[in-house]
Short mmCIF file of C-alpha atoms in Angstrom, two decimals:
data_model
loop_
_atom_site.label_atom_id
_atom_site.label_comp_id
_atom_site.label_asym_id
_atom_site.label_seq_id
_atom_site.Cartn_x
_atom_site.Cartn_y
_atom_site.Cartn_z
CA UNK U 644 24.86 -21.85 20.07
CA UNK U 645 24.39 -25.49 22.04
CA UNK U 646 23.12 -28.09 19.96
CA UNK U 647 19.79 -29.59 21.59
CA UNK U 648 18.94 -33.15 22.07
CA UNK U 649 17.24 -34.44 18.98
CA UNK U 650 14.01 -36.68 18.51
CA UNK U 651 16.05 -39.85 17.96
CA UNK U 652 17.95 -39.40 21.67
CA UNK U 653 13.85 -40.41 23.12
CA UNK U 654 13.75 -43.79 23.53
CA UNK U 655 10.70 -45.32 20.96
CA UNK U 656 8.41 -46.17 23.76
CA UNK U 657 8.73 -42.85 25.15
CA UNK U 658 7.89 -40.91 21.66
CA UNK U 659 5.13 -43.42 21.07
CA UNK U 660 3.32 -42.44 24.25
CA UNK U 661 3.82 -38.60 23.55
CA UNK U 662 1.89 -38.99 20.80
CA UNK U 663 -0.64 -41.35 22.13
CA UNK U 664 -1.29 -38.21 24.65
CA UNK U 665 -1.21 -35.55 21.72
CA UNK U 666 2.14 -34.30 23.01
CA UNK U 667 5.40 -33.13 21.46
CA UNK U 668 8.67 -31.73 22.66
CA UNK U 669 9.95 -29.04 22.18
CA UNK U 670 13.17 -28.86 22.75
CA UNK U 671 14.11 -31.15 19.05
CA UNK U 672 12.04 -28.23 17.20
CA UNK U 673 13.54 -25.63 19.19
CA UNK U 674 15.57 -24.36 16.46
CA UNK U 675 13.46 -24.61 13.99
CA UNK U 676 10.61 -22.41 14.91
CA UNK U 677 13.19 -19.95 16.98
CA UNK U 678 15.64 -19.60 14.57
CA UNK U 679 18.75 -18.07 15.96
CA UNK U 680 19.24 -14.00 14.89
CA UNK U 681 17.05 -14.33 11.38
CA UNK U 682 13.52 -16.04 11.16
CA UNK U 683 13.54 -18.90 8.05
CA UNK U 684 11.92 -17.62 4.45
CA UNK U 685 9.85 -19.52 2.75
CA UNK U 686 8.61 -17.07 0.40
CA UNK U 687 10.84 -16.81 -2.87
CA UNK U 688 11.49 -13.80 -4.84
CA UNK U 689 9.73 -14.40 -7.99
CA UNK U 690 8.15 -12.25 -10.88
CA UNK U 691 4.87 -13.38 -12.35
CA UNK U 692 4.78 -12.44 -16.26
CA UNK U 693 1.56 -11.58 -17.04
CA UNK U 694 2.11 -12.11 -20.58
CA UNK U 695 2.77 -15.22 -20.24
CA UNK U 696 -0.37 -15.38 -17.73
CA UNK U 697 -2.84 -13.48 -19.63
CA UNK U 698 -3.28 -16.46 -22.34
CA UNK U 699 -4.08 -18.95 -19.74
CA UNK U 700 -6.18 -16.30 -17.71
CA UNK U 701 -8.33 -15.57 -21.55
CA UNK U 702 -8.83 -19.88 -21.43
CA UNK U 703 -10.62 -19.93 -18.42
CA UNK U 704 -13.22 -17.60 -19.92
CA UNK U 705 -13.86 -20.38 -22.59
CA UNK U 706 -14.01 -22.37 -20.10
CA UNK U 707 -15.10 -22.07 -17.24
CA UNK U 708 -18.34 -19.65 -17.25
CA UNK U 709 -19.36 -17.11 -14.65
CA UNK U 710 -22.10 -19.41 -12.92
CA UNK U 711 -19.78 -22.34 -12.64
CA UNK U 712 -17.12 -20.16 -11.36
CA UNK U 713 -18.44 -17.37 -9.15
CA UNK U 714 -14.49 -16.06 -9.05
CA UNK U 715 -13.62 -16.70 -12.57
CA UNK U 716 -8.98 -16.11 -10.96
CA UNK U 717 -6.11 -18.13 -10.93
CA UNK U 718 -3.82 -17.55 -7.95
CA UNK U 719 -0.83 -16.36 -8.22
CA UNK U 720 1.11 -18.73 -5.52
CA UNK U 721 4.54 -18.29 -4.26
CA UNK U 722 6.06 -21.93 -4.32
CA UNK U 723 7.85 -21.47 -1.27
CA UNK U 724 4.95 -21.72 0.53
CA UNK U 725 3.26 -24.91 -1.90
CA UNK U 726 0.95 -24.06 -3.89
CA UNK U 727 -1.47 -25.68 -2.62
CA UNK U 728 -2.02 -22.91 0.52
CA UNK U 729 -2.45 -19.79 -2.01
CA UNK U 730 0.01 -17.74 -0.75
CA UNK U 731 2.09 -15.30 -2.01
CA UNK U 732 3.77 -14.15 1.23
CA UNK U 733 3.22 -15.57 5.05
CA UNK U 734 -0.45 -13.62 4.81
CA UNK U 735 -1.18 -11.97 1.15
CA UNK U 736 -3.03 -13.83 -1.34
CA UNK U 737 -3.08 -12.54 -4.85
CA UNK U 738 -4.71 -14.10 -7.88
CA UNK U 739 -5.71 -12.63 -11.50
CA UNK U 740 -9.49 -12.28 -11.36
CA UNK U 741 -10.94 -12.14 -15.39
CA UNK U 742 -14.68 -10.69 -15.82
CA UNK U 743 -15.60 -10.75 -20.05
CA UNK U 744 -18.11 -8.33 -21.40
CA UNK U 745 -21.42 -8.63 -20.59
CA UNK U 746 -20.84 -10.54 -17.60
CA UNK U 747 -21.67 -9.85 -13.59
CA UNK U 748 -19.80 -11.33 -10.83
CA UNK U 749 -21.92 -12.21 -8.53
CA UNK U 750 -22.90 -9.85 -5.01
CA UNK U 751 -21.42 -11.93 -1.70
CA UNK U 752 -19.28 -10.38 1.19
CA UNK U 753 -16.67 -12.19 3.25
CA UNK U 754 -14.43 -11.79 6.10
CA UNK U 755 -10.70 -11.46 4.28
CA UNK U 756 -9.95 -7.61 3.17
CA UNK U 757 -9.55 -7.26 -0.16
CA UNK U 758 -8.30 -5.03 -3.07
CA UNK U 759 -7.82 -4.87 -6.51
CA UNK U 760 -5.46 -3.44 -8.93
CA UNK U 761 -6.79 -2.48 -12.27
CA UNK U 762 -4.56 -4.24 -15.26
CA UNK U 763 -6.69 -3.92 -18.11
CA UNK U 764 -9.82 -3.03 -19.54
CA UNK U 765 -12.63 -0.40 -19.51
CA UNK U 766 -16.47 -0.57 -19.22
CA UNK U 767 -16.44 -2.05 -15.65
CA UNK U 768 -17.21 -1.27 -11.90
CA UNK U 769 -17.58 -2.56 -8.81
CA UNK U 770 -20.49 -1.60 -6.37
CA UNK U 771 -19.22 -2.10 -2.68
CA UNK U 772 -22.29 -1.56 -0.40
CA UNK U 773 -24.43 0.06 -3.16
CA UNK U 774 -21.26 2.59 -4.31
CA UNK U 775 -20.48 2.16 -7.95
CA UNK U 776 -16.32 2.09 -8.37
CA UNK U 777 -14.85 3.02 -11.73
CA UNK U 778 -12.29 0.36 -12.69
CA UNK U 779 -9.25 2.03 -14.39
CA UNK U 780 -6.35 0.86 -14.81
CA UNK U 781 -4.28 1.47 -11.75
CA UNK U 782 -7.48 1.72 -9.65
CA UNK U 783 -6.87 0.76 -6.23
CA UNK U 784 -10.59 -0.03 -5.45
CA UNK U 785 -10.96 -1.78 -1.38
CA UNK U 786 -13.73 -4.25 0.03
CA UNK U 787 -12.86 -4.32 2.60
CA UNK U 788 -13.96 -7.25 5.35
CA UNK U 789 -18.05 -8.05 5.84
CA UNK U 790 -18.54 -5.16 3.06
CA UNK U 791 -21.59 -6.26 -0.04
CA UNK U 792 -19.46 -5.72 -3.36
CA UNK U 793 -20.12 -7.14 -7.10
CA UNK U 794 -18.41 -6.71 -10.57
CA UNK U 795 -20.03 -6.01 -13.66
CA UNK U 796 -18.40 -5.62 -16.96
CA UNK U 797 -20.67 -3.26 -19.40
CA UNK U 798 -17.67 -2.51 -22.31
CA UNK U 799 -15.85 -4.42 -24.79
CA UNK U 800 -12.96 -7.02 -24.75
CA UNK U 801 -11.96 -8.53 -20.94
CA UNK U 802 -10.96 -6.81 -18.13
CA UNK U 803 -8.44 -7.90 -15.66
CA UNK U 804 -7.38 -7.03 -12.13
CA UNK U 805 -4.96 -8.19 -9.58
CA UNK U 806 -6.94 -9.53 -6.40
CA UNK U 807 -4.83 -8.84 -3.14
CA UNK U 808 -6.48 -10.08 0.19
CA UNK U 809 -5.27 -10.91 4.04
CA UNK U 810 -6.99 -14.36 3.39
CA UNK U 811 -4.26 -16.63 4.49
CA UNK U 812 -4.25 -14.67 7.89
CA UNK U 813 -7.92 -14.64 8.39
CA UNK U 814 -8.18 -18.80 7.23
CA UNK U 815 -5.61 -19.76 10.17
CA UNK U 816 -7.32 -18.09 12.19
CA UNK U 817 -10.02 -20.11 11.41
CA UNK U 818 -12.46 -16.95 10.39
CA UNK U 819 -12.75 -17.21 6.74
CA UNK U 820 -16.39 -17.43 5.37
CA UNK U 821 -18.34 -16.08 2.54
CA UNK U 822 -22.60 -15.00 2.21
CA UNK U 823 -23.93 -14.87 -1.12
CA UNK U 824 -26.39 -11.77 -1.33
CA UNK U 825 -28.86 -10.31 -3.62
CA UNK U 826 -27.71 -7.77 -6.66
CA UNK U 827 -27.00 -4.22 -5.40
CA UNK U 828 -29.14 -1.20 -6.31
CA UNK U 829 -26.66 2.05 -6.33
CA UNK U 830 -27.48 4.59 -3.87
CA UNK U 831 -24.61 6.86 -5.36
CA UNK U 832 -24.24 8.01 -8.98
CA UNK U 833 -20.40 7.32 -8.93
CA UNK U 834 -17.94 6.54 -6.34
CA UNK U 835 -16.68 9.23 -3.75
CA UNK U 836 -12.99 9.45 -4.88
CA UNK U 837 -15.39 12.07 -7.36
CA UNK U 838 -16.08 14.66 -4.74
CA UNK U 839 -16.08 13.75 -1.15
CA UNK U 840 -12.54 12.24 -0.79
CA UNK U 841 -11.09 14.51 -4.31
CA UNK U 842 -8.69 16.36 -2.98
CA UNK U 843 -5.83 15.57 -0.35
CA UNK U 844 -6.40 16.99 3.32
CA UNK U 845 -9.69 17.42 2.65
CA UNK U 846 -12.88 15.28 3.64
CA UNK U 847 -16.55 16.16 4.45
CA UNK U 848 -18.12 17.09 7.23
CA UNK U 849 -21.50 16.49 6.67
CA UNK U 850 -24.05 18.10 9.66
CA UNK U 851 -20.76 18.43 11.30
CA UNK U 852 -20.55 14.69 11.47
CA UNK U 853 -16.89 13.03 10.23
CA UNK U 854 -16.34 9.98 8.10
CA UNK U 855 -16.64 6.27 9.48
CA UNK U 856 -13.93 3.62 11.38
CA UNK U 857 -13.22 1.82 7.74
CA UNK U 858 -11.94 4.06 5.21
CA UNK U 859 -15.11 5.77 3.35
CA UNK U 860 -12.86 6.08 0.12
CA UNK U 861 -13.37 3.25 -1.94
CA UNK U 862 -11.58 3.68 -5.04
CA UNK U 863 -7.86 5.57 -5.03
CA UNK U 864 -7.48 6.43 -8.70
CA UNK U 865 -4.20 5.55 -10.51
CA UNK U 866 -3.92 9.33 -12.19
CA UNK U 867 -4.24 11.13 -9.26
CA UNK U 868 -1.40 8.51 -7.44
CA UNK U 869 0.82 9.00 -10.61
CA UNK U 870 0.49 12.57 -11.10
CA UNK U 871 1.37 13.11 -7.19
CA UNK U 872 4.65 10.80 -7.30
CA UNK U 873 5.32 13.03 -10.84
CA UNK U 874 5.03 16.50 -9.17
CA UNK U 875 7.06 14.74 -5.71
CA UNK U 876 10.17 14.17 -8.42
CA UNK U 877 9.80 17.90 -9.21
CA UNK U 878 10.79 18.75 -5.59
CA UNK U 879 13.32 16.02 -4.57
CA UNK U 880 15.70 14.97 -7.60
CA UNK U 881 17.26 12.24 -5.38
CA UNK U 882 16.25 9.76 -2.27
CA UNK U 883 13.36 7.10 -2.83
CA UNK U 884 9.89 8.56 -4.03
CA UNK U 885 6.87 6.73 -2.21
CA UNK U 886 3.34 6.92 -1.49
CA UNK U 887 1.33 5.50 1.13
CA UNK U 888 -2.50 4.91 0.77
CA UNK U 889 -4.26 5.61 3.73
CA UNK U 890 -7.41 6.38 5.29
CA UNK U 891 -8.29 9.73 4.51
CA UNK U 892 -10.54 10.09 7.61
CA UNK U 893 -7.51 8.56 10.05
CA UNK U 894 -4.63 7.90 8.48
CA UNK U 895 -4.14 5.11 9.46
CA UNK U 896 -3.36 1.84 7.12
CA UNK U 897 -6.05 1.10 4.60
CA UNK U 898 -6.60 -2.08 6.45
CA UNK U 899 -5.09 -3.66 9.93
CA UNK U 900 -3.55 -6.62 8.07
CA UNK U 901 -2.05 -5.19 4.67
CA UNK U 902 -0.41 -1.70 3.73
CA UNK U 903 -0.45 -0.30 0.18
CA UNK U 904 1.64 2.37 -1.64
CA UNK U 905 2.97 3.29 -4.47
CA UNK U 906 6.21 4.39 -5.45
CA UNK U 907 8.63 5.59 -8.66
CA UNK U 908 11.86 5.18 -10.47
CA UNK U 909 13.07 8.41 -11.78
CA UNK U 910 14.30 7.68 -15.28
CA UNK U 911 17.76 4.75 -15.10
CA UNK U 912 17.41 4.58 -11.21
CA UNK U 913 18.92 1.52 -9.00
CA UNK U 914 17.30 2.28 -5.53
CA UNK U 915 17.68 -0.17 -2.21
CA UNK U 916 14.22 -0.28 -0.32
CA UNK U 917 15.22 0.25 3.37
CA UNK U 918 15.70 -3.37 5.15
CA UNK U 919 12.36 -4.27 6.62
CA UNK U 920 11.32 -7.25 8.19
CA UNK U 921 8.07 -7.83 6.06
CA UNK U 922 8.05 -9.30 2.59
CA UNK U 923 6.49 -7.52 0.18
CA UNK U 924 4.55 -7.67 -3.46
CA UNK U 925 4.66 -5.36 -6.17
CA UNK U 926 2.71 -4.66 -9.12
CA UNK U 927 4.25 -2.92 -11.97
CA UNK U 928 2.05 -0.33 -13.56
CA UNK U 929 4.04 0.96 -16.04
CA UNK U 930 8.01 0.39 -17.12
CA UNK U 931 10.26 -2.33 -16.88
CA UNK U 932 13.50 -3.39 -15.14
CA UNK U 933 14.71 -5.61 -12.80
CA UNK U 934 14.66 -6.92 -8.91
CA UNK U 935 17.16 -8.25 -6.83
CA UNK U 936 17.57 -9.89 -3.65
CA UNK U 937 20.55 -9.53 -1.09
CA UNK U 938 22.68 -8.86 -4.62
CA UNK U 939 21.11 -12.40 -5.79
CA UNK U 940 20.75 -13.13 -9.31
CA UNK U 941 18.26 -10.28 -11.07
CA UNK U 942 14.57 -11.04 -12.16
CA UNK U 943 13.46 -9.14 -15.03
CA UNK U 944 9.93 -7.61 -15.21
CA UNK U 945 7.94 -5.60 -17.70
CA UNK U 946 4.84 -3.73 -17.52
CA UNK U 947 1.22 -5.57 -15.77
CA UNK U 948 4.31 -7.72 -14.24
CA UNK U 949 3.67 -9.11 -10.45
CA UNK U 950 6.46 -9.76 -8.34
CA UNK U 951 7.28 -11.23 -4.62
CA UNK U 952 10.19 -10.91 -2.22
CA UNK U 953 11.52 -11.75 0.97
CA UNK U 954 11.23 -9.56 4.33
CA UNK U 955 14.47 -9.34 6.55
CA UNK U 956 16.70 -8.51 2.86
CA UNK U 957 17.76 -5.87 1.18
CA UNK U 958 15.58 -5.97 -1.91
CA UNK U 959 16.48 -3.70 -5.37
CA UNK U 960 14.84 -1.95 -7.76
CA UNK U 961 16.34 -0.81 -11.23
CA UNK U 962 14.93 1.08 -13.57
CA UNK U 963 15.94 -0.50 -17.53
CA UNK U 964 14.84 2.50 -19.30
CA UNK U 965 17.28 6.06 -19.53
CA UNK U 966 14.29 7.78 -21.03
CA UNK U 967 10.83 6.82 -18.72
CA UNK U 968 10.25 6.14 -15.15
CA UNK U 969 8.53 3.53 -13.39
CA UNK U 970 5.44 3.18 -11.44
CA UNK U 971 4.71 0.31 -8.92
CA UNK U 972 2.18 -0.69 -6.31
CA UNK U 973 3.12 -2.19 -3.18
CA UNK U 974 1.98 -4.27 -0.39
CA UNK U 975 3.22 -5.97 2.30
CA UNK U 976 2.56 -6.93 6.03
CA UNK U 977 4.08 -3.91 7.90
CA UNK U 978 0.62 -2.95 9.80
CA UNK U 979 0.55 -6.52 11.30
CA UNK U 980 4.04 -6.38 12.26
CA UNK U 981 3.42 -3.23 13.88
CA UNK U 982 0.57 -3.95 15.66
CA UNK U 983 2.29 -7.23 16.76
CA UNK U 984 5.68 -5.20 17.58
CA UNK U 985 7.88 -7.15 15.21
CA UNK U 986 8.32 -4.28 12.93
#
């Protein structure tokens, strides 16, 4: 590829004049923003070890009361993007959130879309626009853009979940803001996963009217997702076992910016995921094993850990147990890539 001119090739007086006019020459930077064949990737291959992070999160509960935090979170920041930028991938934010018994994270709403994956604890629930969503290990709970949500913990011991938001994207678009609100009143006794959306392929049609544009299902119980993967394993003896979380009314991705799924590795199984443009994050619900990217050094992971891996790469996952399956929940930017035509 032809070598392009550098900034140093230009006279200093010319460069100074460009700066005064808020101008930048493209050609010295062109290879950086349009690299040949494969884009530059900042997302590092990384594992956030839950057993190491948990004591720091509990210490945050001692150091900072809820009224001083509003949301008590330790952000999982990928060093490839810079820790202060709070990015796990180019447009995905992740954080571990803690609520202690008797606490309430106050009601608010914001423009970024958010998902909670419950890691530990019982007796808590999230209220989203008046719908109480029970929080159990592995559950996926949505708080779409603009919806009011607050978190209550009425059980014993801490409850911890993984927040996943499209915050970096919305922030860069200068569209990120939040609004505080009064405590909500529940309009339903429990979330719609118990009735309206309790079975795949069956959706409510009350008074011959179908659901909303946003996913009307806010809680995706892990128990059902896991059961589905186990049943699939009985039918498919080889091949990657994976399911996608979708809007039950339309079949579309939960959010236009982030796609969510779950996968299962059979005992002792090693799989290389199809090579894709999007970076990906993995949360380990059950099991232990290793992840490697493009044949590089293996990164070990255990139950409750969270991992990141770059796009345009061969991502290999290995189940370290010969007796037990592995279950993971995944998040990536595939819906956004598809919309932009770069997937």
